[in-house]
Coordinates of N, CA and C in Angstrom, one line a residue:
M1 N 0.8 -1.2 0.0 CA 0.0 0.0 0.0 C 0.9 1.2 0.0
A2 N 0.6 2.2 -0.9 CA 1.4 3.4 -1.0 C 1.2 4.3 0.3
E3 N 2.3 4.9 0.6 CA 2.2 5.8 1.8 C 1.4 7.1 1.4
Q4 N 0.6 7.5 2.3 CA -0.2 8.7 2.1 C 0.6 10.0 2.2
P5 N 0.4 10.9 1.3 CA 1.2 12.2 1.5 C 0.8 12.9 2.8
T6 N 1.8 13.5 3.4 CA 1.6 14.3 4.6 C 1.0 15.7 4.1
A7 N 0.5 16.4 5.1 CA 0.1 17.8 4.8 C 1.2 18.6 4.2
L8 N 2.4 18.4 4.7 CA 3.6 19.2 4.2 C 3.8 18.8 2.7
D9 N 3.7 17.5 2.4 CA 3.9 17.0 1.0 C 2.8 17.7 0.1
T10 N 1.6 17.7 0.6 CA 0.5 18.4 -0.2 C 0.8 19.8 -0.4
A11 N 1.3 20.5 0.7 CA 1.5 21.9 0.6 C 2.7 22.2 -0.4
F12 N 3.7 21.4 -0.4 CA 4.8 21.6 -1.4 C 4.3 21.3 -2.8
A13 N 3.4 20.4 -3.0 CA 2.8 20.1 -4.3 C 2.0 21.4 -4.7
A14 N 1.3 22.0 -3.8 CA 0.5 23.2 -4.1 C 1.5 24.3 -4.5
L15 N 2.6 24.4 -3.7 CA 3.6 25.5 -4.0 C 4.2 25.4 -5.4
A16 N 4.3 24.2 -5.9 CA 4.9 24.0 -7.2 C 4.1 24.6 -8.3
T17 N 2.8 24.8 -8.1 CA 1.9 25.4 -9.1 C 1.3 26.7 -8.6
F18 N 1.7 27.2 -7.5 CA 1.1 28.3 -6.8 C 1.4 29.6 -7.7
D19 N 0.4 30.5 -7.7 CA 0.5 31.7 -8.3 C -0.3 32.8 -7.6
W20 N 0.0 34.0 -7.8 CA -0.8 35.1 -7.2 C -2.2 35.0 -7.5
G21 N -3.1 35.3 -6.6 CA -4.5 35.2 -6.8 C -5.1 33.9 -6.3
Q22 N -4.2 32.9 -6.0 CA -4.7 31.6 -5.5 C -4.7 31.7 -3.9
D23 N -5.5 30.9 -3.3 CA -5.6 30.9 -1.9 C -4.3 30.3 -1.3
A24 N -3.7 31.1 -0.5 CA -2.4 30.7 0.1 C -2.6 29.8 1.3
K25 N -3.8 29.5 1.7 CA -4.1 28.7 2.8 C -3.5 27.3 2.6
A26 N -3.4 26.9 1.3 CA -2.8 25.6 1.0 C -1.4 25.5 1.5
L27 N -0.7 26.6 1.6 CA 0.7 26.7 2.0 C 0.9 26.7 3.5
Q28 N -0.1 26.8 4.2 CA 0.0 27.0 5.7 C 0.8 25.9 6.4
P29 N 0.8 24.6 5.9 CA 1.6 23.6 6.6 C 3.1 24.0 6.4
I30 N 3.5 24.6 5.3 CA 4.9 25.0 5.1 C 5.2 26.1 6.1
D31 N 4.3 27.1 6.3 CA 4.6 28.2 7.2 C 4.8 27.6 8.6
E32 N 3.9 26.6 9.0 CA 4.0 26.0 10.3 C 5.3 25.2 10.4
A33 N 5.7 24.5 9.4 CA 7.0 23.8 9.4 C 8.2 24.7 9.6
V34 N 8.2 25.8 8.9 CA 9.3 26.8 9.0 C 9.4 27.3 10.5
V35 N 8.3 27.5 11.1 CA 8.3 27.9 12.5 C 8.8 26.8 13.4
A36 N 8.3 25.6 13.1 CA 8.6 24.4 14.0 C 10.0 23.9 13.8
C37 N 10.7 24.2 12.7 CA 12.0 23.6 12.5 C 13.1 24.4 13.3
H38 N 12.8 25.6 13.8 CA 13.8 26.3 14.6 C 14.1 25.5 15.8
G39 N 15.4 25.2 16.1 CA 15.8 24.3 17.2 C 15.9 22.9 16.8
N40 N 15.5 22.5 15.6 CA 15.6 21.1 15.1 C 16.4 21.1 13.8
A41 N 17.7 20.9 13.9 CA 18.5 21.0 12.7 C 18.1 20.0 11.6
G42 N 17.7 18.8 12.0 CA 17.3 17.8 11.0 C 16.1 18.3 10.2
Q43 N 15.1 18.8 10.9 CA 13.9 19.3 10.2 C 14.2 20.5 9.3
R44 N 15.1 21.3 9.8 CA 15.5 22.6 9.1 C 16.2 22.2 7.8
T45 N 17.1 21.2 7.9 CA 17.9 20.8 6.7 C 17.0 20.2 5.7
E46 N 16.0 19.3 6.1 CA 15.1 18.7 5.2 C 14.2 19.7 4.5
L47 N 13.7 20.7 5.3 CA 12.9 21.7 4.7 C 13.6 22.6 3.7
E48 N 14.9 23.0 4.1 CA 15.7 23.7 3.1 C 15.9 22.9 1.9
A49 N 16.1 21.6 2.0 CA 16.3 20.8 0.8 C 15.1 20.7 -0.1
R50 N 13.9 20.7 0.5 CA 12.7 20.7 -0.2 C 12.6 22.0 -1.0
F51 N 12.9 23.1 -0.4 CA 12.8 24.4 -1.1 C 13.9 24.5 -2.3
T52 N 15.1 24.0 -2.0 CA 16.1 24.0 -3.1 C 15.7 23.1 -4.2
R53 N 15.1 21.9 -4.0 CA 14.7 21.1 -5.0 C 13.6 21.8 -5.8
L54 N 12.7 22.4 -5.1 CA 11.6 23.1 -5.8 C 12.1 24.2 -6.7
L55 N 13.0 25.0 -6.2 CA 13.5 26.2 -6.9 C 14.4 25.7 -8.1
S56 N 14.7 24.5 -8.2 CA 15.5 24.0 -9.4 C 14.6 23.7 -10.6
Q57 N 13.4 23.9 -10.4 CA 12.4 23.7 -11.5 C 11.7 25.0 -11.9
P58 N 11.1 25.0 -13.1 CA 10.4 26.3 -13.4 C 9.2 26.5 -12.5
L59 N 9.1 27.7 -12.0 CA 8.1 28.1 -11.0 C 7.5 29.5 -11.4
S60 N 6.4 29.8 -10.9 CA 5.8 31.1 -11.1 C 6.7 32.1 -10.2
R61 N 6.5 33.3 -10.6 CA 7.2 34.3 -9.8 C 6.7 34.3 -8.3
A62 N 5.4 34.1 -8.1 CA 4.9 34.0 -6.8 C 5.5 32.8 -6.0
A63 N 5.7 31.7 -6.6 CA 6.2 30.5 -5.9 C 7.7 30.8 -5.5
V64 N 8.4 31.4 -6.4 CA 9.8 31.8 -6.2 C 9.9 32.8 -5.0
E65 N 9.0 33.8 -5.0 CA 9.0 34.8 -4.0 C 8.7 34.1 -2.6
Y66 N 7.7 33.3 -2.6 CA 7.4 32.6 -1.3 C 8.6 31.7 -0.8
S67 N 9.2 31.0 -1.7 CA 10.3 30.1 -1.3 C 11.5 30.9 -0.8
C68 N 11.8 32.0 -1.5 CA 12.9 32.9 -1.0 C 12.6 33.5 0.3
R69 N 11.3 33.9 0.6 CA 11.0 34.4 1.9 C 11.2 33.4 3.0
K70 N 10.9 32.2 2.7 CA 11.1 31.1 3.7 C 12.6 30.8 3.9
L71 N 13.3 30.8 2.7 CA 14.7 30.4 2.8 C 15.5 31.5 3.6
C72 N 15.1 32.7 3.6 CA 15.8 33.8 4.3 C 15.7 33.5 5.8
L73 N 14.7 32.7 6.2 CA 14.5 32.4 7.6 C 15.3 31.1 8.0
I74 N 15.4 30.2 7.1 CA 15.9 28.8 7.5 C 17.2 28.5 6.7
G75 N 17.5 29.3 5.7 CA 18.6 28.9 4.7 C 19.9 28.9 5.3
T76 N 20.8 28.0 4.8 CA 22.2 27.9 5.1 C 23.0 28.0 3.8
A77 N 24.3 27.7 3.9 CA 25.1 27.6 2.8 C 24.6 26.6 1.7
A78 N 23.8 25.6 2.2 CA 23.3 24.6 1.2 C 22.4 25.2 0.2
C79 N 21.7 26.2 0.5 CA 20.8 26.8 -0.5 C 21.4 27.9 -1.4
V80 N 22.6 28.3 -1.1 CA 23.2 29.4 -1.9 C 23.4 29.0 -3.4
P81 N 23.9 27.8 -3.7 CA 24.0 27.4 -5.1 C 22.7 27.4 -5.9
T82 N 21.6 27.3 -5.2 CA 20.3 27.3 -5.9 C 19.8 28.8 -6.0
L83 N 20.1 29.6 -5.0 CA 19.7 31.0 -5.1 C 20.5 31.8 -6.1
A84 N 21.8 31.5 -6.1 CA 22.8 32.4 -6.9 C 22.4 32.5 -8.3
P85 N 22.0 31.5 -9.1 CA 21.6 31.7 -10.5 C 20.4 32.6 -10.7
L86 N 19.5 32.7 -9.6 CA 18.4 33.6 -9.7 C 18.8 35.1 -9.8
L87 N 20.0 35.4 -9.3 CA 20.4 36.8 -9.2 C 20.5 37.4 -10.6
D88 N 20.8 36.6 -11.6 CA 20.9 37.1 -13.0 C 19.6 37.3 -13.7
Q89 N 18.5 36.8 -13.1 CA 17.2 36.8 -13.7 C 16.4 38.0 -13.2
P90 N 16.1 39.0 -14.1 CA 15.4 40.2 -13.6 C 14.1 39.9 -12.9
E91 N 13.4 38.9 -13.2 CA 12.1 38.6 -12.6 C 12.3 37.9 -11.2
H92 N 13.5 37.4 -10.9 CA 13.7 36.7 -9.6 C 14.8 37.3 -8.8
S93 N 15.6 38.2 -9.4 CA 16.8 38.7 -8.7 C 16.5 39.4 -7.4
H94 N 15.5 40.2 -7.3 CA 15.2 40.9 -6.1 C 14.9 39.9 -4.9
M95 N 14.1 38.9 -5.1 CA 13.8 37.9 -4.1 C 15.0 37.1 -3.7
A96 N 15.8 36.7 -4.7 CA 17.1 36.0 -4.4 C 18.0 36.8 -3.5
R97 N 18.1 38.1 -3.9 CA 18.9 39.0 -3.1 C 18.3 39.1 -1.6
Y98 N 17.0 39.2 -1.6 CA 16.3 39.3 -0.3 C 16.8 38.2 0.6
A99 N 16.7 37.0 0.1 CA 17.1 35.8 0.8 C 18.6 35.8 1.2
L100 N 19.4 36.0 0.2 CA 20.9 35.9 0.4 C 21.4 37.0 1.3
E101 N 20.8 38.2 1.3 CA 21.4 39.2 2.2 C 21.0 38.9 3.7
R102 N 20.1 38.0 3.9 CA 19.7 37.6 5.3 C 20.3 36.3 5.8
I103 N 20.8 35.5 4.9 CA 21.4 34.2 5.2 C 22.9 34.5 5.7
A104 N 23.1 34.3 6.9 CA 24.4 34.7 7.5 C 25.5 33.7 7.3
V105 N 25.8 33.5 6.1 CA 27.0 32.6 5.8 C 27.9 33.3 4.8
T106 N 29.1 33.0 4.8 CA 30.1 33.6 3.9 C 29.7 33.4 2.4
A107 N 29.2 32.2 2.1 CA 28.8 31.8 0.7 C 27.8 32.8 0.2
A108 N 26.9 33.3 1.0 CA 25.9 34.2 0.5 C 26.5 35.5 0.0
G109 N 27.4 36.0 0.8 CA 28.1 37.2 0.4 C 29.0 37.0 -0.8
D110 N 29.6 35.9 -0.9 CA 30.4 35.5 -2.1 C 29.5 35.5 -3.3
A111 N 28.3 34.9 -3.2 CA 27.4 34.8 -4.4 C 27.0 36.2 -4.8
L112 N 26.7 37.1 -3.9 CA 26.3 38.5 -4.2 C 27.5 39.2 -4.9
R113 N 28.7 39.1 -4.3 CA 29.8 39.8 -4.9 C 30.1 39.3 -6.3
K114 N 30.0 37.9 -6.5 CA 30.2 37.4 -7.9 C 29.2 37.9 -8.8
A115 N 27.9 37.9 -8.4 CA 26.9 38.4 -9.3 C 27.0 39.9 -9.7
L116 N 27.6 40.7 -8.8 CA 27.8 42.1 -9.1 C 28.6 42.3 -10.4
G117 N 29.5 41.4 -10.7 CA 30.2 41.5 -12.0 C 29.6 40.9 -13.2
T118 N 28.4 40.2 -13.0 CA 27.8 39.5 -14.1 C 26.4 39.9 -14.4
V119 N 25.7 40.5 -13.5 CA 24.3 40.8 -13.7 C 24.2 42.0 -14.7
P120 N 23.0 42.1 -15.3 CA 22.8 43.2 -16.2 C 22.9 44.5 -15.4
D121 N 23.2 45.6 -16.1 CA 23.4 46.9 -15.4 C 22.2 47.3 -14.6
E122 N 21.0 47.0 -15.0 CA 19.9 47.5 -14.2 C 19.7 46.7 -12.9
L123 N 20.4 45.6 -12.7 CA 20.4 44.9 -11.5 C 21.5 45.2 -10.5
K124 N 22.5 45.9 -11.0 CA 23.7 46.2 -10.2 C 23.4 47.0 -8.9
I125 N 22.5 48.0 -9.0 CA 22.2 48.8 -7.9 C 21.6 47.9 -6.8
G126 N 20.8 46.9 -7.1 CA 20.3 46.0 -6.2 C 21.4 45.2 -5.5
M127 N 22.3 44.7 -6.3 CA 23.4 43.9 -5.7 C 24.2 44.7 -4.7
I128 N 24.5 46.0 -5.1 CA 25.2 46.9 -4.2 C 24.4 47.1 -2.9
A129 N 23.1 47.3 -3.1 CA 22.3 47.5 -1.9 C 22.3 46.3 -1.0
S130 N 22.3 45.1 -1.5 CA 22.3 43.9 -0.7 C 23.7 43.7 0.0
L131 N 24.7 44.0 -0.7 CA 26.1 43.9 -0.1 C 26.2 45.0 1.0
A132 N 25.6 46.1 0.8 CA 25.6 47.2 1.8 C 24.8 46.7 3.0
A133 N 23.7 46.1 2.8 CA 22.9 45.6 3.9 C 23.6 44.6 4.7
R134 N 24.4 43.8 4.1 CA 25.2 42.8 4.8 C 26.5 43.4 5.4
R135 N 26.7 44.6 5.2 CA 27.9 45.3 5.7 C 29.2 44.5 5.2
D136 N 29.2 44.2 3.9 CA 30.2 43.3 3.3 C 31.4 44.2 2.9
G137 N 32.3 44.3 3.8 CA 33.5 45.1 3.5 C 34.4 44.6 2.3
Q138 N 34.3 43.2 2.1 CA 35.1 42.6 1.0 C 34.6 43.1 -0.4
S139 N 33.4 43.7 -0.4 CA 32.8 44.1 -1.7 C 33.3 45.4 -2.2
V140 N 34.0 46.2 -1.3 CA 34.3 47.5 -1.7 C 35.1 47.6 -3.0
P141 N 36.2 46.8 -3.2 CA 36.9 46.9 -4.5 C 36.0 46.6 -5.7
A142 N 35.1 45.6 -5.6 CA 34.2 45.3 -6.7 C 33.2 46.4 -6.9
I143 N 32.7 47.0 -5.9 CA 31.8 48.2 -6.0 C 32.5 49.3 -6.7
A144 N 33.7 49.6 -6.3 CA 34.5 50.7 -6.8 C 34.7 50.5 -8.3
G145 N 34.9 49.2 -8.7 CA 35.0 48.9 -10.2 C 33.8 49.2 -10.9
V146 N 32.6 48.8 -10.3 CA 31.3 49.1 -11.0 C 31.1 50.6 -11.1
L147 N 31.4 51.3 -10.1 CA 31.3 52.8 -10.1 C 32.1 53.4 -11.2
A148 N 33.4 52.9 -11.3 CA 34.3 53.5 -12.3 C 33.8 53.2 -13.7
A149 N 33.2 52.1 -13.9 CA 32.8 51.7 -15.3 C 31.4 52.3 -15.6
A150 N 30.7 52.8 -14.7 CA 29.3 53.3 -14.9 C 29.3 54.6 -15.6
S151 N 28.2 54.8 -16.3 CA 28.0 56.1 -16.9 C 27.8 57.2 -15.9
K152 N 28.1 58.4 -16.2 CA 28.0 59.5 -15.3 C 26.6 59.5 -14.6
A153 N 25.5 59.3 -15.4 CA 24.2 59.3 -14.9 C 24.0 58.2 -13.8
D154 N 24.6 57.0 -14.1 CA 24.4 55.9 -13.2 C 25.3 56.0 -11.9
Q155 N 26.4 56.7 -12.0 CA 27.3 56.8 -10.9 C 26.7 57.3 -9.7
T156 N 25.8 58.3 -9.8 CA 25.2 58.9 -8.6 C 24.3 57.9 -7.9
R157 N 23.5 57.2 -8.7 CA 22.6 56.2 -8.1 C 23.4 55.1 -7.4
L158 N 24.4 54.6 -8.1 CA 25.2 53.5 -7.6 C 26.0 54.0 -6.3
A159 N 26.5 55.2 -6.4 CA 27.3 55.7 -5.2 C 26.4 55.8 -4.0
V160 N 25.1 56.2 -4.2 CA 24.2 56.3 -3.0 C 24.0 54.9 -2.4
A161 N 23.8 53.9 -3.2 CA 23.7 52.5 -2.7 C 25.0 52.1 -2.1
A162 N 26.1 52.4 -2.7 CA 27.4 52.0 -2.2 C 27.8 52.7 -0.9
A163 N 27.2 53.8 -0.6 CA 27.6 54.6 0.6 C 27.4 53.8 1.9
D164 N 26.5 52.8 1.9 CA 26.3 52.0 3.1 C 27.3 50.9 3.2
A165 N 27.9 50.5 2.1 CA 28.8 49.3 2.1 C 30.1 49.5 2.9

């Protein structure tokens, strides 16, 4: 006899097809699991792995946003390789940055610094703002390089974001 899916299994299945305008009540078991996993490393690791598996497939912007919001609470270095590629995608970059700037591991800062050199110009100010939010002193040379290469019009905007770094 096949094992019955748990409420958490059902919620992750709903998240895989979730989009704005749908009832988020179906995701409540995930919210509860995120709260419950604090203090339980095994549960936290398994929950993080479920999010990273989910984020490795095509998802709606709403599902990516939801997942990133949860990973910023429970994420470790293990989710950084999944979040980092989202930094180059204009539709997902903001939420990936949101998660990475709050995940207190060196790998998250490394991913943001690396992305600063590769993201489209319109995303650079966001990368700088996230590095500044992390108080990432290692990013200063990279930010200086971006400022030097920017157009005169962009230099002011970028410099304001960089002032916090």
